[in-house]
């Protein structure tokens, strides 16, 4: 693998949060793609209708942890994994900085990289406009995955949670700036417009035509629903709400309360946890609040 880190060997490189992917070679529908993951970054394979590709990866450096129904498996340098075709959801997590080569017998690089790059830019631009001082989306994703893993969600659910948590506010791109950036309290009419960002978020992800993001869009639309049915946009309650959306609801509230924003200082961790617990069973799913409490020492 000598020289693998030299960008001159790559046809094209795309950088995203915690992940750099580089197309090394492409011929006869087959692609070889180099992946560089920062610590605790997740990467996944998912089944797709009509997709019959051989998909193979080999770890070049570092380690990957693969979540399984019975726990997890560790893939170290030199270890490989393949499926032909992929029939289940597989979520890998880097342990420390990790690099691997991914080979697919059907081209995937440009299909996913351009859409992912565009959505990433949108999410980060919204994060800044909304008053956050940095990495709000990445924090939501990290904390959501901690809760989801502690709850024992399936690989499919974890993959959808990972995407939906990062892009939960993507719909704010369609909210007029005079409402999104208004420093004071919104009028009732303005608040009704603001609430549309959840449905807009689903629509933005559906427009990608990518099955994973379409599925994540359903979660994004529901992340402001409440356990007692008083949320929006659909007024769903209890188990009518996707579990991934209920997780994001708790985590997003915690991060909003504890983060310094451009116009206010965040509360302490202890104050935020007390507030979340006071809304257990009304705003928030009790099981998710209990799980959040169990993992909060890692925050």
Coordinates of C-alpha atoms in Angstrom, one line a residue:
X1 CA 0.0 0.0 0.0
X2 CA 3.0 2.3 -0.4
X3 CA 2.0 5.7 -1.6
X4 CA -1.7 5.2 -0.8
X5 CA -1.9 8.6 0.9
X6 CA -0.5 10.5 -2.1
X7 CA -3.4 12.4 -3.6
X8 CA -1.6 12.3 -7.0
X9 CA -2.6 8.7 -7.2
X10 CA -6.3 9.5 -6.9
X11 CA -8.6 10.3 -9.8
X12 CA -10.9 12.4 -7.6
X13 CA -11.2 13.0 -3.8
X14 CA -14.2 14.1 -1.8
X15 CA -14.0 15.2 1.9
X16 CA -16.9 15.1 4.3
X17 CA -17.2 15.2 8.1
X18 CA -14.8 12.6 9.4
X19 CA -14.4 10.9 6.0
X20 CA -12.3 11.3 2.9
X21 CA -13.1 9.1 -0.1
X22 CA -10.9 8.9 -3.2
X23 CA -11.5 7.1 -6.4
X24 CA -8.3 5.2 -7.3
X25 CA -9.3 3.3 -10.4
X26 CA -12.4 2.8 -12.5
X27 CA -12.9 0.4 -15.5
X28 CA -15.6 -1.9 -16.9
X29 CA -18.1 -0.8 -14.2
X30 CA -15.7 -1.7 -11.4
X31 CA -14.4 0.9 -9.0
X32 CA -11.7 0.9 -6.4
X33 CA -12.2 3.6 -3.7
X34 CA -9.9 4.5 -0.9
X35 CA -11.5 5.6 2.4
X36 CA -9.9 7.5 5.2
X37 CA -12.0 7.7 8.4
X38 CA -11.4 9.8 11.5
X39 CA -11.9 8.1 14.9
X40 CA -15.4 7.0 15.6
X41 CA -16.7 7.7 12.1
X42 CA -19.3 5.3 10.7
X43 CA -19.5 3.8 7.2
X44 CA -22.1 1.4 5.9
X45 CA -23.2 -1.0 3.2
X46 CA -26.9 -1.4 2.5
X47 CA -29.0 -3.5 0.2
X48 CA -30.7 -1.8 -2.8
X49 CA -33.3 -3.1 -5.2
X50 CA -31.8 -4.0 -8.6
X51 CA -28.2 -3.7 -7.2
X52 CA -26.3 -7.0 -7.8
X53 CA -22.7 -5.8 -7.2
X54 CA -19.9 -7.6 -5.5
X55 CA -18.8 -5.3 -2.7
X56 CA -15.5 -5.9 -1.0
X57 CA -13.3 -4.0 1.5
X58 CA -9.9 -4.6 3.0
X59 CA -8.5 -2.7 6.0
X60 CA -5.2 -0.9 5.1
X61 CA -4.6 0.6 8.6
X62 CA -6.4 0.9 11.9
X63 CA -9.5 -1.1 12.8
X64 CA -13.2 -1.3 11.9
X65 CA -15.9 -2.4 14.3
X66 CA -18.9 -4.1 12.7
X67 CA -22.1 -4.0 14.7
X68 CA -23.9 -7.4 14.7
X69 CA -27.1 -8.6 16.3
X70 CA -25.0 -10.5 18.9
X71 CA -22.5 -7.7 19.6
X72 CA -19.7 -6.7 17.2
X73 CA -16.8 -8.0 15.1
X74 CA -13.4 -6.3 14.8
X75 CA -11.6 -6.1 11.4
X76 CA -7.9 -5.3 11.7
X77 CA -5.2 -4.4 9.2
X78 CA -5.3 -7.0 6.4
X79 CA -8.7 -8.3 7.3
X80 CA -11.4 -8.2 4.5
X81 CA -15.1 -8.4 4.2
X82 CA -17.3 -9.0 1.1
X83 CA -20.9 -9.7 0.0
X84 CA -22.3 -10.4 -3.5
X85 CA -24.8 -8.9 -3.4
X86 CA -25.4 -7.0 -0.1
X87 CA -28.6 -8.3 1.4
X88 CA -28.5 -6.8 4.9
X89 CA -27.4 -3.5 6.5
X90 CA -23.8 -3.4 7.7
X91 CA -22.6 -0.5 9.9
X92 CA -18.8 -0.2 10.4
X93 CA -17.2 2.2 12.9
X94 CA -13.6 3.2 12.9
X95 CA -11.5 2.7 16.0
X96 CA -8.9 5.4 15.8
X97 CA -7.9 6.7 12.4
X98 CA -8.6 4.0 9.8
X99 CA -8.1 3.5 6.1
X100 CA -9.6 0.8 3.9
X101 CA -10.0 0.0 0.2
X102 CA -13.5 -0.6 -1.1
X103 CA -14.1 -2.4 -4.4
X104 CA -17.5 -2.4 -6.1
X105 CA -18.4 -4.2 -9.4
X106 CA -20.9 -1.4 -10.1
X107 CA -20.0 2.3 -10.1
X108 CA -21.0 4.1 -6.9
X109 CA -18.5 6.9 -6.4
X110 CA -20.0 9.8 -8.3
X111 CA -23.6 8.8 -7.5
X112 CA -23.1 9.1 -3.8
X113 CA -20.2 11.5 -3.4
X114 CA -21.8 14.5 -5.2
X115 CA -25.1 14.2 -3.4
X116 CA -23.4 13.7 0.0
X117 CA -21.1 16.6 -0.6
X118 CA -23.9 18.9 -1.5
X119 CA -26.1 17.9 1.4
X120 CA -23.1 18.2 3.8
X121 CA -22.5 21.8 2.7
X122 CA -26.2 22.6 3.1
X123 CA -26.3 21.1 6.6
X124 CA -23.2 23.1 7.7
X125 CA -24.5 26.3 6.2
X126 CA -27.8 25.9 8.1
X127 CA -25.9 25.1 11.3
X128 CA -24.1 28.5 11.1
X129 CA -27.2 30.5 10.1
X130 CA -29.1 29.0 13.0
X131 CA -26.8 30.5 15.6
X132 CA -24.6 27.4 16.4
X133 CA -20.9 28.0 16.9
X134 CA -19.7 24.7 15.4
X135 CA -20.3 21.0 14.7
X136 CA -23.9 20.9 15.9
X137 CA -24.8 18.3 13.3
X138 CA -21.8 16.1 14.1
X139 CA -22.6 16.2 17.8
X140 CA -26.2 15.3 17.2
X141 CA -25.1 12.3 15.1
X142 CA -22.5 11.1 17.7
X143 CA -24.9 11.4 20.7
X144 CA -27.8 9.8 18.8
X145 CA -25.7 6.8 17.8
X146 CA -24.6 6.3 21.5
X147 CA -28.2 6.1 22.5
X148 CA -29.2 3.9 19.6
X149 CA -26.4 1.5 20.2
X150 CA -27.2 1.3 23.9
X151 CA -30.8 0.5 23.0
X152 CA -29.7 -2.3 20.7
X153 CA -31.2 -1.0 17.5
X154 CA -30.6 -3.1 14.4
X155 CA -28.0 -2.2 11.8
X156 CA -30.7 -0.9 9.5
X157 CA -32.0 1.4 12.2
X158 CA -28.5 2.6 13.2
X159 CA -27.7 3.5 9.6
X160 CA -30.9 5.4 9.2
X161 CA -30.3 7.1 12.6
X162 CA -26.8 8.1 11.6
X163 CA -28.1 9.8 8.4
X164 CA -31.2 11.4 9.8
X165 CA -29.5 12.8 12.9
X166 CA -26.9 14.6 10.8
X167 CA -29.4 16.0 8.4
X168 CA -32.2 16.6 10.9
X169 CA -32.4 20.4 10.1
X170 CA -31.7 20.2 6.4
X171 CA -35.2 21.5 5.6
X172 CA -34.4 24.9 7.1
X173 CA -32.7 25.7 3.8
X174 CA -36.3 26.4 2.5
X175 CA -37.2 28.7 5.4
X176 CA -37.0 32.4 4.6
X177 CA -34.0 34.0 6.1
X178 CA -36.0 36.8 7.8
X179 CA -37.7 34.1 9.8
X180 CA -34.7 31.8 10.3
X181 CA -32.5 34.6 11.5
X182 CA -35.0 36.7 13.4
X183 CA -33.4 37.5 16.8
X184 CA -36.7 38.0 18.7
X185 CA -39.7 35.8 19.3
X186 CA -41.5 34.6 16.1
X187 CA -45.1 35.6 15.5
X188 CA -47.7 32.8 15.3
X189 CA -47.7 33.0 11.5
X190 CA -43.9 32.9 11.4
X191 CA -43.8 29.9 13.7
X192 CA -46.2 28.0 11.4
X193 CA -43.7 28.6 8.6
X194 CA -40.7 27.6 10.8
X195 CA -42.5 24.3 11.6
X196 CA -42.5 23.4 8.0
X197 CA -38.8 22.7 8.1
X198 CA -39.4 19.1 9.2
X199 CA -41.5 18.3 6.1
X200 CA -39.1 20.3 3.9
X201 CA -36.3 18.1 5.3
X202 CA -38.1 15.0 4.2
X203 CA -38.6 16.4 0.7
X204 CA -35.0 17.5 0.3
X205 CA -33.8 14.0 1.2
X206 CA -36.4 12.3 -1.1
X207 CA -35.2 14.5 -4.0
X208 CA -31.8 12.7 -3.8
X209 CA -33.5 9.4 -5.0
X210 CA -31.1 7.5 -2.8
X211 CA -33.0 4.8 -0.8
X212 CA -31.1 5.4 2.4
X213 CA -31.7 9.1 2.4
X214 CA -35.4 8.7 1.4
X215 CA -35.8 6.4 4.5
X216 CA -33.9 8.9 6.6
X217 CA -36.3 11.6 5.4
X218 CA -39.2 9.9 7.3
X219 CA -37.2 10.2 10.5
X220 CA -36.3 13.8 9.8
X221 CA -39.9 14.8 9.3
X222 CA -40.8 13.3 12.8
X223 CA -38.0 14.6 14.9
X224 CA -40.2 17.3 16.5
X225 CA -43.1 15.0 17.3
X226 CA -43.8 14.5 21.0
X227 CA -44.5 11.4 23.0
X228 CA -47.8 12.9 24.2
X229 CA -48.9 13.7 20.7
X230 CA -48.6 17.5 21.0
X231 CA -45.7 17.8 18.6
X232 CA -45.5 18.6 14.8
X233 CA -46.1 18.2 11.9
X234 CA -48.4 15.2 12.2
X235 CA -49.3 15.1 15.9
X236 CA -48.0 11.5 16.3
X237 CA -47.8 9.9 19.7
X238 CA -45.9 7.2 21.5
X239 CA -45.0 4.2 19.2
X240 CA -46.5 6.0 16.2
X241 CA -43.2 7.9 16.1
X242 CA -40.2 6.2 14.6
X243 CA -37.7 5.3 17.4
X244 CA -34.9 7.1 15.6
X245 CA -36.9 10.3 15.5
X246 CA -37.6 10.0 19.3
X247 CA -33.9 9.6 19.9
X248 CA -33.0 12.7 17.9
X249 CA -35.7 14.7 19.8
X250 CA -33.9 14.1 23.1
X251 CA -30.4 14.5 21.8
X252 CA -31.2 17.7 19.8
X253 CA -32.9 19.3 22.9
X254 CA -29.8 18.4 25.1
X255 CA -27.4 19.9 22.5
X256 CA -29.5 23.0 22.0
X257 CA -29.6 23.6 25.8
X258 CA -25.9 23.0 26.4
X259 CA -24.4 24.7 23.4
X260 CA -23.1 28.3 23.3
X261 CA -24.9 30.0 20.4
X262 CA -24.1 33.4 18.8
X263 CA -26.9 35.0 20.9
X264 CA -26.9 33.1 24.2
X265 CA -24.7 31.0 26.5
X266 CA -25.5 27.4 27.0
X267 CA -26.8 25.8 30.2
X268 CA -24.8 23.4 32.2
X269 CA -24.9 19.7 31.5
X270 CA -26.7 19.0 34.8
X271 CA -29.4 21.7 34.1
X272 CA -30.1 20.2 30.7
X273 CA -30.4 16.7 32.0
X274 CA -32.8 17.9 34.7
X275 CA -34.9 19.6 32.1
X276 CA -35.1 16.5 29.9
X277 CA -36.0 14.3 32.8
X278 CA -38.8 16.7 33.8
X279 CA -40.3 16.1 30.3
X280 CA -40.0 12.3 30.5
X281 CA -43.3 10.8 29.3
X282 CA -44.7 14.1 27.9
X283 CA -42.3 15.5 25.4
X284 CA -39.9 12.5 25.4
X285 CA -40.2 8.7 25.1
X286 CA -39.4 7.4 28.7
X287 CA -37.3 4.5 27.5
X288 CA -35.1 6.9 25.4
X289 CA -34.8 9.3 28.3
X290 CA -33.7 6.4 30.6
X291 CA -31.2 5.2 28.0
X292 CA -29.9 8.8 27.6
X293 CA -29.4 9.0 31.4
X294 CA -27.5 5.7 31.3
X295 CA -25.0 6.9 28.7
X296 CA -24.8 10.6 29.6
X297 CA -21.6 10.0 31.6
X298 CA -19.8 9.6 28.3
X299 CA -20.9 13.0 27.0

